[in-house]
Amino acid sequence: MIARPMSLLVRTNLTLAVSSLAIVAIAVVALQFFVVEPTAEQSADDQAALLVLTAQTWVELPPESRPFFELELAEQHDLFISAQAAAHPPARFDESPFLTQLEERLNARLGQPVAITRGDDLLWATLPMGGFELQVGFSGARRDIQPLYVGLIIAGLGAAVVLITSAIIVLRVARPLVQAAERADAFRGGVDFDPLPEKGPKELVVLARNLNTMAREISSLLSNRTTLLAGISHDLKTPLARMRLAVELLPETVDPVLVARLERNLESMDELITDALKFVRGTHEPTKPTELRALVADLLQRQDPTIPFDCGKSAKTVVDVAPGALTRVLANLIDNAQRHGQDARVRLRGRQVHVIDSGPGIPEAHREAVLQPFFRLDRSRSAATGGSGLGLAIAHQLCEAHGWSITISSHPGGGTDVCVSV
């Protein structure tokens, strides 16, 4: 199986997503080393300095002023100081890396180990100061900086930015490109091509202008070719009729073999001209709502011998097609199946018409080549075995002109299955 190429939107999202993840990783690492860790260390050092300064100030105050100082600390700074050491359980340093840094800064300032305990919803630092074992309590509700959460927040916000950016890119770039691709895919060389709007970024304007110019030139070229083909084919009808009349008026003394050869050549020329005129009329036929089953049934009723028709149990299918062109396509396929195969039959399934035969089949290597003009598996030029060599080519070109598809495959029961999807 061949993987379908990714759309421009998917490619843009993937590119932006990879770039955003790289930016998030760099930002988290940079924040951790240049902001988070220095800030945490400075905060721990400031907290340690405040605790030590509080204890020193309390020791240096007269005893009668200490209660007022303690009250002011509690009201203004949420600090509590006590000269009576109370027994509290040790604080769990694994819960907060900040406590580890704070303990290290206290130890460095006092030059001896300092115990940090937890009690009464506070953290208590026991500070030896001026002959006292002072306990200074402070709030333990300090929030630690979490690099993981920071990364997740940045990633989430980055994803939102990616989606918004992608939407803007799609609106400004991808949508006009998709529109251009759809118009180019739908273009069949007709004069009804809907030009692309020439607006937007400079590159898209140039692309739209070139595509519109190309479509107009191709439409003009095909129109001129079709007009020339129609004129030549039509003008050849008159001299061909004169040649037929001249052959009919030849005296009986002329060699009958020569006369028969001339008649066969005239038949071949007439068949080529007729096929060319059918193709010209088919490419310019307008579309109209057509009931597919009725169209196929009407075509098969005019066939001799009768062609079996299997339409299944499907409901009526109305399609917007050029009925004359579709009839010519199916008639050419049926004629080809009768000429080169056996037991020709037609099967209708939804919007697909299958023309099936039980002949020798078409080798897979030649299934594209048989759709080209004048290619024949039977290399002889005999009308009895080959025809003009334009039947499948005209069917293929009419399908392309009207946006239909034609595929050739092997039938499970043997032979060839040519499917036209409208």
Coordinates of C-alpha atoms in Angstrom, one line a residue:
M1 CA 0.0 0.0 0.0
I2 CA 1.2 3.5 -0.9
A3 CA 1.0 5.9 2.0
R4 CA -0.9 9.1 1.3
P5 CA 1.2 12.2 1.5
M6 CA 0.5 14.4 4.6
S7 CA -1.4 17.6 4.1
L8 CA 0.2 21.1 4.5
L9 CA -1.8 21.5 7.7
V10 CA -0.4 18.3 9.2
R11 CA 3.1 19.1 8.2
T12 CA 2.8 22.6 9.6
N13 CA 1.4 21.4 12.9
L14 CA 4.2 18.8 13.2
T15 CA 6.9 21.3 12.4
L16 CA 5.5 23.8 14.9
A17 CA 4.9 21.1 17.5
V18 CA 8.6 19.9 17.3
S19 CA 9.8 23.5 17.4
S20 CA 7.6 24.3 20.4
L21 CA 8.8 21.2 22.3
A22 CA 12.4 22.2 21.7
I23 CA 11.6 25.7 22.9
V24 CA 9.9 24.4 26.0
A25 CA 12.8 22.1 26.8
I26 CA 15.3 25.0 26.4
A27 CA 13.1 27.4 28.4
V28 CA 12.7 24.9 31.3
V29 CA 16.4 24.2 31.5
A30 CA 17.3 27.9 31.3
L31 CA 14.7 28.7 34.0
Q32 CA 16.0 26.0 36.2
F33 CA 19.7 27.0 36.0
F34 CA 19.5 30.8 35.6
V35 CA 16.3 31.7 37.5
V36 CA 14.9 28.9 39.7
E37 CA 18.0 27.8 41.5
P38 CA 19.5 31.3 42.0
T39 CA 16.2 32.6 43.2
A40 CA 15.7 29.7 45.6
E41 CA 19.2 30.0 47.0
Q42 CA 18.8 33.8 47.5
S43 CA 15.4 33.3 49.1
A44 CA 16.8 30.7 51.6
D45 CA 19.7 33.0 52.4
D46 CA 17.3 36.0 53.0
Q47 CA 15.2 33.8 55.2
A48 CA 18.2 32.6 57.2
A49 CA 19.4 36.2 57.6
L50 CA 16.0 37.3 58.9
L51 CA 15.8 34.5 61.4
V52 CA 19.3 35.2 62.7
L53 CA 18.7 39.0 62.8
T54 CA 15.4 38.4 64.7
A55 CA 17.2 36.2 67.3
Q56 CA 20.1 38.7 67.7
T57 CA 17.7 41.7 68.1
W58 CA 15.7 39.8 70.8
V59 CA 18.9 39.0 72.7
E60 CA 20.1 42.6 72.6
L61 CA 16.8 44.1 73.8
P62 CA 16.2 44.8 77.4
P63 CA 14.0 42.1 79.0
E64 CA 11.1 44.5 79.5
S65 CA 11.0 45.3 75.8
R66 CA 11.1 41.8 74.5
P67 CA 7.3 41.1 74.8
F68 CA 6.6 44.2 72.7
F69 CA 9.1 43.0 70.1
E70 CA 7.6 39.5 70.0
L71 CA 4.1 41.0 69.5
E72 CA 5.4 43.2 66.7
L73 CA 7.1 40.2 65.0
A74 CA 3.9 38.2 65.2
E75 CA 1.6 40.9 63.8
Q76 CA 3.9 42.4 61.2
H77 CA 6.1 39.6 60.0
D78 CA 4.4 36.3 61.0
L79 CA 7.4 35.4 63.1
F80 CA 7.2 33.9 66.5
I81 CA 10.1 33.7 69.0
S82 CA 10.3 31.7 72.2
A83 CA 13.1 31.4 74.7
Q84 CA 11.5 28.2 76.1
A85 CA 12.5 25.4 73.7
A86 CA 9.6 23.1 73.0
A87 CA 9.9 19.5 71.8
H88 CA 8.7 19.3 68.1
P89 CA 9.2 16.5 65.6
P90 CA 11.9 17.1 63.0
A91 CA 10.7 18.6 59.7
R92 CA 10.7 16.3 56.6
F93 CA 13.2 17.8 54.3
D94 CA 12.1 15.6 51.4
E95 CA 8.8 17.5 51.3
S96 CA 10.5 20.8 50.5
P97 CA 14.0 21.3 49.0
F98 CA 13.8 24.9 50.4
L99 CA 14.2 23.6 53.9
T100 CA 17.5 21.9 53.0
Q101 CA 18.8 25.1 51.5
L102 CA 17.6 27.1 54.6
E103 CA 19.3 24.7 57.0
E104 CA 22.5 25.0 55.0
R105 CA 22.4 28.8 55.2
L106 CA 21.7 28.8 59.0
N107 CA 24.5 26.5 59.6
A108 CA 26.8 28.7 57.6
R109 CA 25.8 31.9 59.4
L110 CA 26.0 30.4 62.9
G111 CA 28.9 28.1 62.4
Q112 CA 27.1 25.2 64.0
P113 CA 24.2 22.8 63.3
V114 CA 20.7 24.2 63.5
A115 CA 17.7 22.0 63.9
I116 CA 14.5 22.7 62.0
T117 CA 11.3 21.2 63.5
R118 CA 7.6 21.3 62.8
G119 CA 4.9 22.0 65.3
D120 CA 1.7 24.0 65.8
D121 CA 1.4 24.4 62.0
L122 CA 4.8 26.3 62.0
L123 CA 8.4 25.5 61.2
W124 CA 10.8 26.2 64.1
A125 CA 14.4 27.0 63.8
T126 CA 16.4 26.4 67.1
L127 CA 19.1 29.1 67.2
P128 CA 21.8 29.2 69.9
M129 CA 22.2 33.0 70.6
G130 CA 23.7 34.9 73.5
G131 CA 23.4 32.0 75.9
F132 CA 19.8 31.2 74.9
E133 CA 18.3 28.4 72.8
L134 CA 15.8 30.5 70.9
Q135 CA 13.1 29.0 68.8
V136 CA 12.0 31.2 65.9
G137 CA 8.8 30.0 64.2
F138 CA 7.8 30.9 60.7
S139 CA 5.1 29.8 58.3
G140 CA 5.7 26.5 56.5
A141 CA 3.3 27.4 53.7
R142 CA 6.1 28.6 51.3
R143 CA 5.5 27.2 47.8
D144 CA 8.5 25.5 46.2
I145 CA 9.2 26.2 42.5
Q146 CA 8.4 23.0 40.5
P147 CA 10.2 22.8 37.2
L148 CA 7.9 20.0 36.0
Y149 CA 4.8 22.0 36.5
V150 CA 6.5 25.0 34.9
G151 CA 7.3 22.8 31.9
L152 CA 3.8 21.5 31.7
I153 CA 2.3 25.0 31.8
I154 CA 4.7 26.2 29.1
A155 CA 3.9 23.1 27.0
G156 CA 0.2 23.6 27.4
L157 CA 0.3 27.3 26.5
G158 CA 2.7 26.5 23.7
A159 CA 0.2 23.9 22.3
A160 CA -2.5 26.6 22.3
V161 CA -0.2 29.0 20.5
V162 CA 0.6 26.3 17.9
L163 CA -3.0 25.6 17.2
I164 CA -3.8 29.3 16.8
T165 CA -0.8 29.8 14.6
S166 CA -1.7 26.8 12.5
A167 CA -5.2 28.1 12.1
I168 CA -3.8 31.4 10.9
I169 CA -1.4 29.7 8.5
V170 CA -4.3 27.5 7.1
L171 CA -6.5 30.6 6.6
R172 CA -3.7 32.6 4.9
V173 CA -1.7 29.9 3.1
A174 CA -3.1 26.4 3.2
R175 CA -6.7 27.2 2.2
P176 CA -5.7 29.0 -1.0
L177 CA -3.3 26.2 -1.8
V178 CA -6.1 23.6 -1.2
Q179 CA -8.4 25.7 -3.4
A180 CA -5.8 25.8 -6.1
A181 CA -5.3 22.0 -5.9
E182 CA -9.1 21.4 -6.1
R183 CA -9.5 23.7 -9.1
A184 CA -6.5 22.1 -10.9
D185 CA -7.9 18.6 -10.2
A186 CA -11.3 19.6 -11.5
F187 CA -10.0 21.3 -14.6
R188 CA -10.8 19.2 -17.7
G189 CA -9.8 21.7 -20.4
G190 CA -13.2 23.3 -20.8
V191 CA -14.1 26.9 -21.0
D192 CA -16.1 26.8 -17.8
F193 CA -13.0 27.0 -15.6
D194 CA -13.6 29.1 -12.5
P195 CA -10.5 31.3 -12.1
L196 CA -8.8 31.4 -8.8
P197 CA -9.0 34.7 -6.9
E198 CA -5.7 36.6 -7.3
K199 CA -5.3 37.9 -3.8
G200 CA -3.3 37.2 -0.6
P201 CA 0.5 36.9 -0.2
K202 CA 2.7 37.7 -3.2
E203 CA 3.6 34.0 -3.8
L204 CA 0.0 32.9 -3.8
V205 CA -1.0 35.8 -6.2
V206 CA 1.7 34.7 -8.6
L207 CA 0.6 31.0 -8.3
A208 CA -3.1 31.9 -8.9
R209 CA -2.3 34.1 -11.9
N210 CA -0.1 31.5 -13.5
L211 CA -2.7 28.8 -13.0
N212 CA -5.4 31.0 -14.4
T213 CA -3.2 31.8 -17.4
M214 CA -2.4 28.2 -18.0
A215 CA -6.0 27.1 -17.8
R216 CA -7.1 29.8 -20.3
E217 CA -4.3 28.7 -22.7
I218 CA -5.1 25.0 -22.4
S219 CA -8.8 25.7 -22.9
S220 CA -8.1 27.8 -26.0
L221 CA -5.7 25.1 -27.3
L222 CA -8.2 22.3 -26.8
S223 CA -11.0 24.4 -28.2
N224 CA -9.0 25.1 -31.4
R225 CA -7.9 21.5 -31.7
T226 CA -11.5 20.3 -31.3
T227 CA -12.8 22.9 -33.8
L228 CA -10.1 21.9 -36.3
L229 CA -10.8 18.2 -35.8
A230 CA -14.5 18.8 -36.3
G231 CA -14.0 20.9 -39.4
I232 CA -11.6 18.4 -41.0
S233 CA -13.9 15.5 -40.2
H234 CA -17.0 17.3 -41.5
D235 CA -15.3 18.4 -44.7
L236 CA -14.0 14.9 -45.4
K237 CA -17.6 13.6 -45.5
T238 CA -18.2 15.2 -48.9
P239 CA -15.2 13.8 -50.8
L240 CA -15.7 10.5 -49.1
A241 CA -19.3 10.4 -50.5
R242 CA -18.0 11.3 -53.9
M243 CA -15.5 8.5 -53.7
R244 CA -18.2 6.0 -52.7
L245 CA -20.3 7.1 -55.7
A246 CA -17.3 6.8 -58.0
V247 CA -16.7 3.2 -56.8
E248 CA -20.3 2.4 -57.4
L249 CA -20.2 3.8 -60.9
L250 CA -17.1 1.8 -61.9
P251 CA -17.7 -0.4 -64.9
E252 CA -18.1 -4.1 -64.4
T253 CA -14.9 -4.8 -66.2
V254 CA -12.9 -3.5 -63.2
D255 CA -11.4 -6.3 -61.1
P256 CA -13.9 -7.1 -58.3
V257 CA -11.0 -7.7 -55.8
L258 CA -9.8 -4.1 -56.4
V259 CA -13.3 -2.8 -55.9
A260 CA -13.8 -4.7 -52.7
R261 CA -10.4 -3.4 -51.4
L262 CA -11.5 0.2 -52.2
E263 CA -14.8 -0.3 -50.4
R264 CA -13.0 -1.6 -47.3
N265 CA -10.7 1.4 -47.3
L266 CA -13.6 3.8 -47.6
E267 CA -15.4 2.0 -44.7
S268 CA -12.2 2.4 -42.6
M269 CA -12.0 6.1 -43.4
D270 CA -15.7 6.6 -42.7
E271 CA -15.3 4.9 -39.3
L272 CA -12.4 7.1 -38.4
I273 CA -14.3 10.3 -39.4
T274 CA -17.4 9.1 -37.5
D275 CA -15.4 8.4 -34.4
A276 CA -13.8 11.8 -34.5
L277 CA -17.2 13.6 -34.9
K278 CA -18.5 11.6 -31.9
F279 CA -15.6 12.7 -29.8
V280 CA -16.0 16.3 -30.8
R281 CA -19.8 16.3 -30.0
G282 CA -19.2 14.5 -26.7
T283 CA -16.6 16.9 -25.2
H284 CA -18.9 19.9 -25.6
E285 CA -22.2 18.3 -24.4
P286 CA -23.7 20.0 -21.3
T287 CA -24.7 17.9 -18.3
K288 CA -28.2 17.3 -17.0
P289 CA -29.8 15.0 -14.3
T290 CA -30.0 11.5 -15.8
E291 CA -31.3 8.3 -14.4
L292 CA -28.4 5.9 -14.9
R293 CA -30.2 2.6 -15.0
A294 CA -32.7 3.9 -17.6
L295 CA -29.8 5.2 -19.8
V296 CA -28.0 1.9 -19.7
A297 CA -31.1 -0.1 -20.3
D298 CA -32.1 2.1 -23.3
L299 CA -28.6 1.7 -24.8
L300 CA -28.7 -2.1 -24.4
Q301 CA -32.2 -2.4 -26.0
R302 CA -30.7 -1.1 -29.3
Q303 CA -27.9 -3.7 -29.3
D304 CA -28.0 -6.7 -31.6
P305 CA -27.6 -9.3 -30.3
T306 CA -29.1 -8.6 -26.9
I307 CA -26.7 -7.8 -24.1
P308 CA -27.5 -9.2 -20.6
F309 CA -28.0 -6.5 -18.1
D310 CA -27.6 -7.0 -14.3
C311 CA -28.7 -3.9 -12.4
G312 CA -29.1 -5.7 -9.0
K313 CA -31.6 -4.5 -6.4
S314 CA -30.2 -1.0 -6.1
A315 CA -32.6 2.0 -6.2
K316 CA -32.7 4.4 -9.1
T317 CA -29.6 6.5 -9.3
V318 CA -29.9 10.0 -10.7
V319 CA -26.5 11.5 -11.7
D320 CA -25.6 14.9 -13.3
V321 CA -23.9 13.8 -16.6
A322 CA -23.8 14.4 -20.3
P323 CA -26.0 11.6 -21.4
G324 CA -24.9 11.6 -25.0
A325 CA -21.2 11.4 -24.1
L326 CA -21.8 8.6 -21.5
T327 CA -23.9 6.7 -24.1
R328 CA -21.0 6.9 -26.6
V329 CA -18.5 5.8 -23.9
L330 CA -20.6 2.7 -23.0
A331 CA -21.4 2.0 -26.7
N332 CA -17.7 2.0 -27.5
L333 CA -16.9 -0.3 -24.6
I334 CA -19.7 -2.7 -25.5
D335 CA -18.6 -2.7 -29.1
N336 CA -15.1 -3.5 -28.0
A337 CA -16.3 -6.3 -25.7
Q338 CA -18.3 -7.8 -28.6
R339 CA -15.5 -7.4 -31.1
H340 CA -12.7 -8.8 -29.0
G341 CA -14.4 -10.9 -26.3
Q342 CA -17.2 -13.3 -25.8
D343 CA -20.4 -13.3 -23.8
A344 CA -20.5 -9.5 -23.4
R345 CA -22.7 -8.3 -20.5
V346 CA -23.3 -5.2 -18.4
R347 CA -23.6 -4.8 -14.7
L348 CA -24.7 -1.7 -12.8
R349 CA -23.8 -1.1 -9.2
G350 CA -24.6 2.4 -7.8
R351 CA -22.6 4.9 -9.9
Q352 CA -20.4 2.2 -11.5
V353 CA -21.1 0.6 -14.9
H354 CA -19.2 -2.6 -15.6
V355 CA -18.8 -3.9 -19.2
I356 CA -17.7 -7.5 -18.9
D357 CA -16.6 -10.1 -21.4
S358 CA -15.2 -13.6 -21.3
G359 CA -12.5 -13.1 -23.9
P360 CA -8.8 -13.6 -23.6
G361 CA -8.5 -10.5 -21.5
I362 CA -6.0 -7.6 -21.6
P363 CA -2.6 -8.1 -20.0
E364 CA -1.9 -5.8 -17.1
A365 CA 1.1 -4.3 -18.8
H366 CA -1.1 -3.1 -21.7
R367 CA -4.1 -1.8 -19.7
E368 CA -2.9 1.8 -19.9
A369 CA -1.7 1.6 -23.4
V370 CA -5.0 0.3 -24.9
L371 CA -6.6 3.6 -23.8
Q372 CA -4.3 5.5 -26.2
P373 CA -5.2 6.3 -29.8
F374 CA -4.5 3.6 -32.4
F375 CA -3.0 1.1 -29.9
R376 CA -4.2 -2.4 -30.6
L377 CA -3.2 -5.7 -29.1
D378 CA -4.0 -7.2 -32.5
R379 CA -1.3 -5.6 -34.6
S380 CA -3.1 -6.5 -37.9
R381 CA -5.0 -3.6 -39.6
S382 CA -7.9 -5.8 -40.6
A383 CA -11.3 -4.4 -39.8
A384 CA -12.5 -7.9 -39.0
T385 CA -10.0 -8.1 -36.1
G386 CA -9.3 -4.6 -35.1
G387 CA -11.5 -1.7 -36.0
S388 CA -10.2 1.9 -36.1
G389 CA -8.2 1.6 -32.8
L390 CA -10.0 4.7 -31.4
G391 CA -12.9 3.1 -29.5
L392 CA -11.2 2.8 -26.1
A393 CA -9.2 6.1 -26.6
I394 CA -12.4 8.0 -27.3
A395 CA -14.1 6.5 -24.3
H396 CA -11.1 7.4 -22.1
Q397 CA -10.9 11.0 -23.4
L398 CA -14.6 11.5 -23.0
C399 CA -14.3 10.3 -19.4
E400 CA -11.5 12.7 -18.7
A401 CA -13.4 15.6 -20.3
H402 CA -16.4 15.0 -18.0
G403 CA -14.5 14.0 -14.8
W404 CA -15.4 10.3 -14.9
S405 CA -13.0 7.5 -14.4
I406 CA -12.4 4.3 -16.4
T407 CA -10.5 1.3 -15.1
I408 CA -9.6 -2.0 -16.7
S409 CA -9.2 -5.2 -14.6
S410 CA -9.5 -8.9 -14.9
H411 CA -12.9 -10.5 -14.2
P412 CA -12.8 -13.3 -11.6
G413 CA -14.5 -15.6 -14.1
G414 CA -12.0 -14.8 -16.8
G415 CA -12.0 -12.1 -19.4
T416 CA -12.0 -8.3 -18.9
D417 CA -14.0 -6.0 -16.6
V418 CA -14.0 -2.3 -17.8
C419 CA -15.6 -0.1 -15.1
V420 CA -16.9 3.5 -15.7
S421 CA -17.5 5.5 -12.5
V422 CA -19.6 8.6 -12.9

